[in-house]
PDB file of C-alpha atoms in Angstrom:
ATOM      1  CA  ARG A   1    -125.275 108.898  94.009  1.00 46.00           C
ATOM      2  CA  LYS A   2    -125.903 105.618  95.782  1.00 55.00           C
ATOM      3  CA  VAL A   3    -129.245 103.876  95.556  1.00 54.00           C
ATOM      4  CA  THR A   4    -130.543 103.149  99.042  1.00 62.00           C
ATOM      5  CA  ASP A   5    -133.149 100.414  98.922  1.00 78.00           C
ATOM      6  CA  LYS A   6    -133.316  96.747  99.880  1.00 86.00           C
ATOM      7  CA  ASN A   7    -132.216  95.597  96.419  1.00 91.00           C
ATOM      8  CA  HIS A   8    -128.955  97.557  96.235  1.00 94.00           C
ATOM      9  CA  CYS A   9    -125.762  97.525  98.304  1.00 95.00           C
ATOM     10  CA  LYS A  10    -125.802 100.208 100.987  1.00 93.00           C
ATOM     11  CA  LYS A  11    -122.092 100.853 100.417  1.00 93.00           C
ATOM     12  CA  CYS A  12    -121.532 100.803  96.641  1.00 93.00           C
ATOM     13  CA  GLY A  13    -125.042 100.725  95.170  1.00 91.00           C
ATOM     14  CA  ALA A  14    -124.598  97.433  93.281  1.00 94.00           C
ATOM     15  CA  GLU A  15    -127.695  95.363  92.627  1.00 94.00           C
ATOM     16  CA  LEU A  16    -128.031  92.565  95.195  1.00 96.00           C
ATOM     17  CA  CYS A  17    -128.814  88.900  94.693  1.00 95.00           C
ATOM     18  CA  GLN A  18    -130.364  86.602  97.285  1.00 95.00           C
ATOM     19  CA  LEU A  19    -126.928  85.238  98.222  1.00 96.00           C
ATOM     20  CA  ASP A  20    -125.717  88.753  99.087  1.00 96.00           C
ATOM     21  CA  LYS A  21    -128.687  89.267 101.404  1.00 96.00           C
ATOM     22  CA  ALA A  22    -128.278  85.829 103.013  1.00 96.00           C
ATOM     23  CA  LEU A  23    -124.573  86.385 103.698  1.00 97.00           C
ATOM     24  CA  HIS A  24    -125.244  89.825 105.177  1.00 97.00           C
ATOM     25  CA  ARG A  25    -127.970  88.430 107.447  1.00 96.00           C
ATOM     26  CA  LYS A  26    -125.776  85.508 108.550  1.00 97.00           C
ATOM     27  CA  LEU A  27    -122.566  87.460 109.117  1.00 97.00           C
ATOM     28  CA  VAL A  28    -123.705  90.966 110.106  1.00 96.00           C
ATOM     29  CA  SER A  29    -127.277  91.053 111.411  1.00 95.00           C
ATOM     30  CA  ARG A  30    -130.085  88.513 111.150  1.00 94.00           C
ATOM     31  CA  GLY A  31    -132.639  91.340 111.186  1.00 93.00           C
ATOM     32  CA  ALA A  32    -130.923  93.522 108.597  1.00 92.00           C
ATOM     33  CA  GLU A  33    -133.108  95.652 106.361  1.00 90.00           C
ATOM     34  CA  ASP A  34    -130.288  97.108 104.252  1.00 92.00           C
ATOM     35  CA  PHE A  35    -127.420  95.065 102.894  1.00 95.00           C
ATOM     36  CA  MET A  36    -123.898  95.038 101.494  1.00 96.00           C
ATOM     37  CA  CYS A  37    -123.015  93.110  98.347  1.00 97.00           C
ATOM     38  CA  LYS A  38    -120.580  90.203  98.526  1.00 97.00           C
ATOM     39  CA  SER A  39    -117.647  92.380  97.389  1.00 97.00           C
ATOM     40  CA  CYS A  40    -118.297  95.000 100.068  1.00 97.00           C
ATOM     41  CA  LEU A  41    -118.821  92.279 102.701  1.00 97.00           C
ATOM     42  CA  ALA A  42    -115.471  90.738 101.750  1.00 98.00           C
ATOM     43  CA  GLU A  43    -113.791  94.121 102.121  1.00 97.00           C
ATOM     44  CA  TYR A  44    -115.593  94.739 105.439  1.00 97.00           C
ATOM     45  CA  PHE A  45    -114.375  91.412 106.861  1.00 97.00           C
ATOM     46  CA  GLY A  46    -110.938  91.567 105.237  1.00 98.00           C
ATOM     47  CA  THR A  47    -111.452  88.392 103.211  1.00 97.00           C
ATOM     48  CA  THR A  48    -112.177  87.328  99.632  1.00 98.00           C
ATOM     49  CA  THR A  49    -115.438  86.787  97.777  1.00 97.00           C
ATOM     50  CA  ALA A  50    -114.268  83.201  97.149  1.00 98.00           C
ATOM     51  CA  HIS A  51    -114.086  82.638 100.912  1.00 98.00           C
ATOM     52  CA  LEU A  52    -117.601  84.041 101.313  1.00 97.00           C
ATOM     53  CA  ASP A  53    -118.808  81.628  98.600  1.00 97.00           C
ATOM     54  CA  GLU A  54    -117.235  78.775 100.594  1.00 97.00           C
ATOM     55  CA  LEU A  55    -118.980  79.974 103.760  1.00 97.00           C
ATOM     56  CA  ALA A  56    -122.307  80.199 101.928  1.00 96.00           C
ATOM     57  CA  ALA A  57    -121.914  76.613 100.660  1.00 97.00           C
ATOM     58  CA  TYR A  58    -121.035  75.463 104.181  1.00 97.00           C
ATOM     59  CA  TYR A  59    -124.072  77.176 105.727  1.00 97.00           C
ATOM     60  CA  LYS A  60    -126.372  75.823 103.011  1.00 96.00           C
ATOM     61  CA  ASP A  61    -125.040  72.264 103.504  1.00 97.00           C
ATOM     62  CA  ALA A  62    -125.479  72.701 107.261  1.00 97.00           C
ATOM     63  CA  GLY A  63    -129.169  73.442 106.696  1.00 97.00           C
ATOM     64  CA  CYS A  64    -129.245  77.214 107.280  1.00 96.00           C
ATOM     65  CA  THR A  65    -132.575  78.342 105.848  1.00 95.00           C
ATOM     66  CA  LEU A  66    -131.170  81.738 104.840  1.00 95.00           C
ATOM     67  CA  PHE A  67    -129.392  79.973 101.969  1.00 94.00           C
ATOM     68  CA  ASP A  68    -132.357  78.016 100.550  1.00 89.00           C
TER      69      ASP A  68
END
């Protein structure tokens, strides 16, 4: 049974870190209240977790406050 709260992935139930939440808000919905982990986001977008890490670094370097 999946855990459905703000600290666990809405798809697989994995515990979330701040980076997971920031990526979800940046790529899916800025006002999101439930989130997918990085692995599920990568699957959703048909990419790799390494690519999402690169995007996160880019957004942080660009000054996006979601990634502080």
